[in-house]
């Protein structure tokens, strides 16, 4: 019983998908297999950078230094 119900549900789903595709007004056919020139193929990979903040005291004054650490 469960298999018959699932088969009928799949049949209705494919039927509605075919009807929606048949009512399309325009059709786009690509012949280049979407292999256009991409700019990011020639770039260096992005660096993973973290800003490290250190706090120290010198003669009663607070000194804060920030360093950028890239991997």
PDB file of N, CA and C in Angstrom:
ATOM      1  N   UNK A   1       0.823  -1.188   0.000  1.00  0.00           N
ATOM      2  CA  UNK A   1       0.000   0.000   0.000  1.00  0.00           C
ATOM      3  C   UNK A   1       0.874   1.262   0.000  1.00  0.00           C
ATOM      4  N   UNK A   2       1.933   1.210   0.815  1.00  0.00           N
ATOM      5  CA  UNK A   2       2.812   2.367   0.904  1.00  0.00           C
ATOM      6  C   UNK A   2       3.523   2.611  -0.432  1.00  0.00           C
ATOM      7  N   UNK A   3       3.933   1.539  -1.117  1.00  0.00           N
ATOM      8  CA  UNK A   3       4.639   1.680  -2.392  1.00  0.00           C
ATOM      9  C   UNK A   3       3.723   2.256  -3.467  1.00  0.00           C
ATOM     10  N   UNK A   4       2.473   1.852  -3.465  1.00  0.00           N
ATOM     11  CA  UNK A   4       1.525   2.378  -4.450  1.00  0.00           C
ATOM     12  C   UNK A   4       1.292   3.866  -4.214  1.00  0.00           C
ATOM     13  N   UNK A   5       1.185   4.265  -2.951  1.00  0.00           N
ATOM     14  CA  UNK A   5       0.990   5.681  -2.617  1.00  0.00           C
ATOM     15  C   UNK A   5       2.202   6.514  -3.039  1.00  0.00           C
ATOM     16  N   UNK A   6       3.407   6.024  -2.767  1.00  0.00           N
ATOM     17  CA  UNK A   6       4.617   6.751  -3.159  1.00  0.00           C
ATOM     18  C   UNK A   6       4.756   6.832  -4.679  1.00  0.00           C
ATOM     19  N   UNK A   7       4.421   5.748  -5.382  1.00  0.00           N
ATOM     20  CA  UNK A   7       4.505   5.751  -6.839  1.00  0.00           C
ATOM     21  C   UNK A   7       3.536   6.761  -7.436  1.00  0.00           C
ATOM     22  N   UNK A   8       2.336   6.851  -6.885  1.00  0.00           N
ATOM     23  CA  UNK A   8       1.370   7.823  -7.404  1.00  0.00           C
ATOM     24  C   UNK A   8       1.809   9.254  -7.078  1.00  0.00           C
ATOM     25  N   UNK A   9       2.440   9.462  -5.924  1.00  0.00           N
ATOM     26  CA  UNK A   9       2.927  10.797  -5.581  1.00  0.00           C
ATOM     27  C   UNK A   9       4.039  11.219  -6.534  1.00  0.00           C
ATOM     28  N   UNK A  10       4.969  10.301  -6.844  1.00  0.00           N
ATOM     29  CA  UNK A  10       6.030  10.615  -7.796  1.00  0.00           C
ATOM     30  C   UNK A  10       5.462  10.873  -9.190  1.00  0.00           C
ATOM     31  N   UNK A  11       4.454  10.134  -9.575  1.00  0.00           N
ATOM     32  CA  UNK A  11       3.846  10.329 -10.893  1.00  0.00           C
ATOM     33  C   UNK A  11       3.200  11.711 -10.987  1.00  0.00           C
ATOM     34  N   UNK A  12       2.504  12.127  -9.937  1.00  0.00           N
ATOM     35  CA  UNK A  12       1.884  13.456  -9.943  1.00  0.00           C
ATOM     36  C   UNK A  12       2.943  14.559  -9.944  1.00  0.00           C
ATOM     37  N   UNK A  13       4.040  14.333  -9.231  1.00  0.00           N
ATOM     38  CA  UNK A  13       5.101  15.342  -9.192  1.00  0.00           C
ATOM     39  C   UNK A  13       5.744  15.511 -10.565  1.00  0.00           C
ATOM     40  N   UNK A  14       6.002  14.428 -11.270  1.00  0.00           N
ATOM     41  CA  UNK A  14       6.610  14.540 -12.596  1.00  0.00           C
ATOM     42  C   UNK A  14       5.623  15.132 -13.593  1.00  0.00           C
ATOM     43  N   UNK A  15       4.359  14.842 -13.430  1.00  0.00           N
ATOM     44  CA  UNK A  15       3.347  15.401 -14.318  1.00  0.00           C
ATOM     45  C   UNK A  15       3.277  16.914 -14.177  1.00  0.00           C
ATOM     46  N   UNK A  16       3.272  17.413 -12.948  1.00  0.00           N
ATOM     47  CA  UNK A  16       3.214  18.869 -12.752  1.00  0.00           C
ATOM     48  C   UNK A  16       4.498  19.540 -13.210  1.00  0.00           C
ATOM     49  N   UNK A  17       5.639  18.879 -13.060  1.00  0.00           N
ATOM     50  CA  UNK A  17       6.899  19.465 -13.520  1.00  0.00           C
ATOM     51  C   UNK A  17       6.911  19.574 -15.040  1.00  0.00           C
ATOM     52  N   UNK A  18       6.376  18.584 -15.736  1.00  0.00           N
ATOM     53  CA  UNK A  18       6.331  18.625 -17.197  1.00  0.00           C
ATOM     54  C   UNK A  18       5.371  19.688 -17.700  1.00  0.00           C
ATOM     55  N   UNK A  19       4.281  19.883 -17.007  1.00  0.00           N
ATOM     56  CA  UNK A  19       3.316  20.909 -17.429  1.00  0.00           C
ATOM     57  C   UNK A  19       3.930  22.292 -17.272  1.00  0.00           C
ATOM     58  N   UNK A  20       4.632  22.538 -16.166  1.00  0.00           N
ATOM     59  CA  UNK A  20       5.244  23.849 -15.942  1.00  0.00           C
ATOM     60  C   UNK A  20       6.323  24.127 -16.981  1.00  0.00           C
ATOM     61  N   UNK A  21       7.095  23.134 -17.373  1.00  0.00           N
ATOM     62  CA  UNK A  21       8.135  23.337 -18.367  1.00  0.00           C
ATOM     63  C   UNK A  21       7.545  23.548 -19.759  1.00  0.00           C
ATOM     64  N   UNK A  22       6.420  22.934 -20.035  1.00  0.00           N
ATOM     65  CA  UNK A  22       5.808  23.061 -21.355  1.00  0.00           C
ATOM     66  C   UNK A  22       5.207  24.449 -21.555  1.00  0.00           C
ATOM     67  N   UNK A  23       4.879  25.152 -20.479  1.00  0.00           N
ATOM     68  CA  UNK A  23       4.265  26.470 -20.602  1.00  0.00           C
ATOM     69  C   UNK A  23       5.292  27.601 -20.586  1.00  0.00           C
ATOM     70  N   UNK A  24       6.566  27.292 -20.658  1.00  0.00           N
ATOM     71  CA  UNK A  24       7.590  28.320 -20.669  1.00  0.00           C
ATOM     72  C   UNK A  24       7.533  29.092 -21.973  1.00  0.00           C
ATOM     73  N   UNK A  25       7.780  30.395 -21.899  1.00  0.00           N
ATOM     74  CA  UNK A  25       7.711  31.234 -23.088  1.00  0.00           C
ATOM     75  C   UNK A  25       9.028  31.261 -23.855  1.00  0.00           C
ATOM     76  N   UNK A  26      10.139  31.253 -23.157  1.00  0.00           N
ATOM     77  CA  UNK A  26      11.433  31.316 -23.826  1.00  0.00           C
ATOM     78  C   UNK A  26      12.290  30.139 -23.387  1.00  0.00           C
ATOM     79  N   UNK A  27      13.162  29.729 -24.293  1.00  0.00           N
ATOM     80  CA  UNK A  27      14.088  28.635 -24.014  1.00  0.00           C
ATOM     81  C   UNK A  27      15.496  29.139 -24.301  1.00  0.00           C
ATOM     82  N   UNK A  28      16.415  28.920 -23.362  1.00  0.00           N
ATOM     83  CA  UNK A  28      17.801  29.339 -23.528  1.00  0.00           C
ATOM     84  C   UNK A  28      18.644  28.086 -23.701  1.00  0.00           C
ATOM     85  N   UNK A  29      19.369  28.025 -24.829  1.00  0.00           N
ATOM     86  CA  UNK A  29      20.231  26.882 -25.103  1.00  0.00           C
ATOM     87  C   UNK A  29      21.671  27.359 -25.035  1.00  0.00           C
ATOM     88  N   UNK A  30      22.462  26.781 -24.146  1.00  0.00           N
ATOM     89  CA  UNK A  30      23.875  27.140 -24.010  1.00  0.00           C
ATOM     90  C   UNK A  30      24.727  26.105 -24.742  1.00  0.00           C
ATOM     91  N   UNK A  31      25.651  26.604 -25.531  1.00  0.00           N
ATOM     92  CA  UNK A  31      26.524  25.695 -26.268  1.00  0.00           C
ATOM     93  C   UNK A  31      27.965  25.743 -25.784  1.00  0.00           C
ATOM     94  N   UNK A  32      28.271  26.663 -24.834  1.00  0.00           N
ATOM     95  CA  UNK A  32      29.649  26.818 -24.381  1.00  0.00           C
ATOM     96  C   UNK A  32      29.937  26.054 -23.100  1.00  0.00           C
ATOM     97  N   UNK A  33      29.011  25.289 -22.592  1.00  0.00           N
ATOM     98  CA  UNK A  33      29.163  24.507 -21.361  1.00  0.00           C
ATOM     99  C   UNK A  33      29.587  25.363 -20.173  1.00  0.00           C
ATOM    100  N   UNK A  34      29.194  26.631 -20.176  1.00  0.00           N
ATOM    101  CA  UNK A  34      29.441  27.581 -19.077  1.00  0.00           C
ATOM    102  C   UNK A  34      30.918  27.704 -18.716  1.00  0.00           C
ATOM    103  N   UNK A  35      31.794  27.644 -19.665  1.00  0.00           N
ATOM    104  CA  UNK A  35      33.228  27.768 -19.404  1.00  0.00           C
ATOM    105  C   UNK A  35      33.712  29.144 -19.840  1.00  0.00           C
ATOM    106  N   UNK A  36      33.116  30.203 -19.325  1.00  0.00           N
ATOM    107  CA  UNK A  36      33.564  31.542 -19.649  1.00  0.00           C
ATOM    108  C   UNK A  36      34.802  31.888 -18.825  1.00  0.00           C
ATOM    109  N   UNK A  37      35.499  32.906 -19.259  1.00  0.00           N
ATOM    110  CA  UNK A  37      36.737  33.305 -18.580  1.00  0.00           C
ATOM    111  C   UNK A  37      36.390  33.925 -17.234  1.00  0.00           C
ATOM    112  N   UNK A  38      36.988  33.395 -16.193  1.00  0.00           N
ATOM    113  CA  UNK A  38      36.732  33.912 -14.860  1.00  0.00           C
ATOM    114  C   UNK A  38      37.965  34.642 -14.357  1.00  0.00           C
ATOM    115  N   UNK A  39      37.740  35.832 -13.771  1.00  0.00           N
ATOM    116  CA  UNK A  39      38.849  36.642 -13.281  1.00  0.00           C
ATOM    117  C   UNK A  39      39.500  36.038 -12.047  1.00  0.00           C
ATOM    118  N   UNK A  40      38.731  35.348 -11.219  1.00  0.00           N
ATOM    119  CA  UNK A  40      39.294  34.858  -9.969  1.00  0.00           C
ATOM    120  C   UNK A  40      40.222  33.659 -10.171  1.00  0.00           C
ATOM    121  N   UNK A  41      40.326  33.133 -11.382  1.00  0.00           N
ATOM    122  CA  UNK A  41      41.238  32.025 -11.629  1.00  0.00           C
ATOM    123  C   UNK A  41      42.696  32.485 -11.605  1.00  0.00           C
ATOM    124  N   UNK A  42      42.938  33.782 -11.850  1.00  0.00           N
ATOM    125  CA  UNK A  42      44.295  34.289 -11.958  1.00  0.00           C
ATOM    126  C   UNK A  42      44.732  35.061 -10.724  1.00  0.00           C
ATOM    127  N   UNK A  43      43.917  35.119  -9.706  1.00  0.00           N
ATOM    128  CA  UNK A  43      44.263  35.857  -8.504  1.00  0.00           C
ATOM    129  C   UNK A  43      44.939  34.960  -7.489  1.00  0.00           C
ATOM    130  N   UNK A  44      45.705  35.601  -6.616  1.00  0.00           N
ATOM    131  CA  UNK A  44      46.316  34.878  -5.507  1.00  0.00           C
ATOM    132  C   UNK A  44      45.225  34.527  -4.497  1.00  0.00           C
ATOM    133  N   UNK A  45      45.358  33.416  -3.797  1.00  0.00           N
ATOM    134  CA  UNK A  45      44.357  33.091  -2.787  1.00  0.00           C
ATOM    135  C   UNK A  45      44.387  34.099  -1.651  1.00  0.00           C
ATOM    136  N   UNK A  46      43.241  34.326  -1.041  1.00  0.00           N
ATOM    137  CA  UNK A  46      43.154  35.303   0.030  1.00  0.00           C
ATOM    138  C   UNK A  46      43.902  34.813   1.264  1.00  0.00           C
ATOM    139  N   UNK A  47      44.510  35.755   1.954  1.00  0.00           N
ATOM    140  CA  UNK A  47      45.231  35.431   3.171  1.00  0.00           C
ATOM    141  C   UNK A  47      44.247  35.366   4.336  1.00  0.00           C
ATOM    142  N   UNK A  48      44.546  34.493   5.266  1.00  0.00           N
ATOM    143  CA  UNK A  48      43.742  34.390   6.476  1.00  0.00           C
ATOM    144  C   UNK A  48      44.448  35.195   7.552  1.00  0.00           C
ATOM    145  N   UNK A  49      43.998  36.409   7.773  1.00  0.00           N
ATOM    146  CA  UNK A  49      44.668  37.318   8.695  1.00  0.00           C
ATOM    147  C   UNK A  49      43.850  37.510   9.971  1.00  0.00           C
ATOM    148  N   UNK A  50      44.586  37.676  11.071  1.00  0.00           N
ATOM    149  CA  UNK A  50      43.979  37.910  12.379  1.00  0.00           C
ATOM    150  C   UNK A  50      44.712  39.084  13.005  1.00  0.00           C
ATOM    151  N   UNK A  51      43.973  39.982  13.646  1.00  0.00           N
ATOM    152  CA  UNK A  51      44.586  41.097  14.348  1.00  0.00           C
ATOM    153  C   UNK A  51      44.789  40.698  15.799  1.00  0.00           C
ATOM    154  N   UNK A  52      46.040  40.736  16.241  1.00  0.00           N
ATOM    155  CA  UNK A  52      46.377  40.349  17.604  1.00  0.00           C
ATOM    156  C   UNK A  52      46.691  41.618  18.388  1.00  0.00           C
ATOM    157  N   UNK A  53      46.014  41.788  19.515  1.00  0.00           N
ATOM    158  CA  UNK A  53      46.191  42.969  20.343  1.00  0.00           C
ATOM    159  C   UNK A  53      46.929  42.574  21.625  1.00  0.00           C
ATOM    160  N   UNK A  54      48.012  43.291  21.926  1.00  0.00           N
ATOM    161  CA  UNK A  54      48.742  43.045  23.168  1.00  0.00           C
ATOM    162  C   UNK A  54      48.738  44.319  24.001  1.00  0.00           C
ATOM    163  N   UNK A  55      48.615  44.150  25.311  1.00  0.00           N
ATOM    164  CA  UNK A  55      48.594  45.278  26.228  1.00  0.00           C
ATOM    165  C   UNK A  55      49.735  45.083  27.219  1.00  0.00           C
ATOM    166  N   UNK A  56      50.537  46.129  27.408  1.00  0.00           N
ATOM    167  CA  UNK A  56      51.613  46.058  28.401  1.00  0.00           C
ATOM    168  C   UNK A  56      51.732  47.414  29.077  1.00  0.00           C
ATOM    169  N   UNK A  57      52.346  47.391  30.212  1.00  0.00           N
ATOM    170  CA  UNK A  57      52.529  48.599  30.998  1.00  0.00           C
ATOM    171  C   UNK A  57      54.003  48.974  30.998  1.00  0.00           C
ATOM    172  N   UNK A  58      54.286  50.272  30.793  1.00  0.00           N
ATOM    173  CA  UNK A  58      55.666  50.764  30.808  1.00  0.00           C
ATOM    174  C   UNK A  58      55.693  52.082  31.587  1.00  0.00           C
ATOM    175  N   UNK A  59      56.344  52.088  32.737  1.00  0.00           N
ATOM    176  CA  UNK A  59      56.447  53.257  33.616  1.00  0.00           C
ATOM    177  C   UNK A  59      55.067  53.824  33.962  1.00  0.00           C
ATOM    178  N   UNK A  60      54.123  52.933  34.255  1.00  0.00           N
ATOM    179  CA  UNK A  60      52.792  53.367  34.680  1.00  0.00           C
ATOM    180  C   UNK A  60      51.875  53.774  33.546  1.00  0.00           C
ATOM    181  N   UNK A  61      52.294  53.612  32.313  1.00  0.00           N
ATOM    182  CA  UNK A  61      51.444  53.955  31.169  1.00  0.00           C
ATOM    183  C   UNK A  61      51.060  52.678  30.431  1.00  0.00           C
ATOM    184  N   UNK A  62      49.852  52.652  29.986  1.00  0.00           N
ATOM    185  CA  UNK A  62      49.334  51.499  29.259  1.00  0.00           C
ATOM    186  C   UNK A  62      49.708  51.631  27.783  1.00  0.00           C
ATOM    187  N   UNK A  63      50.390  50.617  27.235  1.00  0.00           N
ATOM    188  CA  UNK A  63      50.802  50.616  25.834  1.00  0.00           C
ATOM    189  C   UNK A  63      50.083  49.462  25.141  1.00  0.00           C
ATOM    190  N   UNK A  64      49.296  49.800  24.124  1.00  0.00           N
ATOM    191  CA  UNK A  64      48.529  48.814  23.371  1.00  0.00           C
ATOM    192  C   UNK A  64      49.126  48.719  21.974  1.00  0.00           C
ATOM    193  N   UNK A  65      49.495  47.513  21.572  1.00  0.00           N
ATOM    194  CA  UNK A  65      50.017  47.320  20.220  1.00  0.00           C
ATOM    195  C   UNK A  65      49.128  46.299  19.509  1.00  0.00           C
ATOM    196  N   UNK A  66      48.880  46.570  18.251  1.00  0.00           N
ATOM    197  CA  UNK A  66      48.089  45.660  17.420  1.00  0.00           C
ATOM    198  C   UNK A  66      48.961  45.184  16.282  1.00  0.00           C
ATOM    199  N   UNK A  67      48.987  43.875  16.077  1.00  0.00           N
ATOM    200  CA  UNK A  67      49.748  43.288  14.995  1.00  0.00           C
ATOM    201  C   UNK A  67      48.818  42.473  14.127  1.00  0.00           C
ATOM    202  N   UNK A  68      49.065  42.528  12.840  1.00  0.00           N
ATOM    203  CA  UNK A  68      48.280  41.749  11.889  1.00  0.00           C
ATOM    204  C   UNK A  68      49.089  40.498  11.542  1.00  0.00           C
ATOM    205  N   UNK A  69      48.543  39.350  11.869  1.00  0.00           N
ATOM    206  CA  UNK A  69      49.229  38.079  11.648  1.00  0.00           C
ATOM    207  C   UNK A  69      48.491  37.335  10.528  1.00  0.00           C
ATOM    208  N   UNK A  70      49.208  37.086   9.429  1.00  0.00           N
ATOM    209  CA  UNK A  70      48.607  36.413   8.274  1.00  0.00           C
ATOM    210  C   UNK A  70      49.219  35.021   8.122  1.00  0.00           C
ATOM    211  N   UNK A  71      48.390  34.076   7.764  1.00  0.00           N
ATOM    212  CA  UNK A  71      48.862  32.713   7.560  1.00  0.00           C
ATOM    213  C   UNK A  71      48.797  32.357   6.104  1.00  0.00           C
TER     214      UNK A  71
END
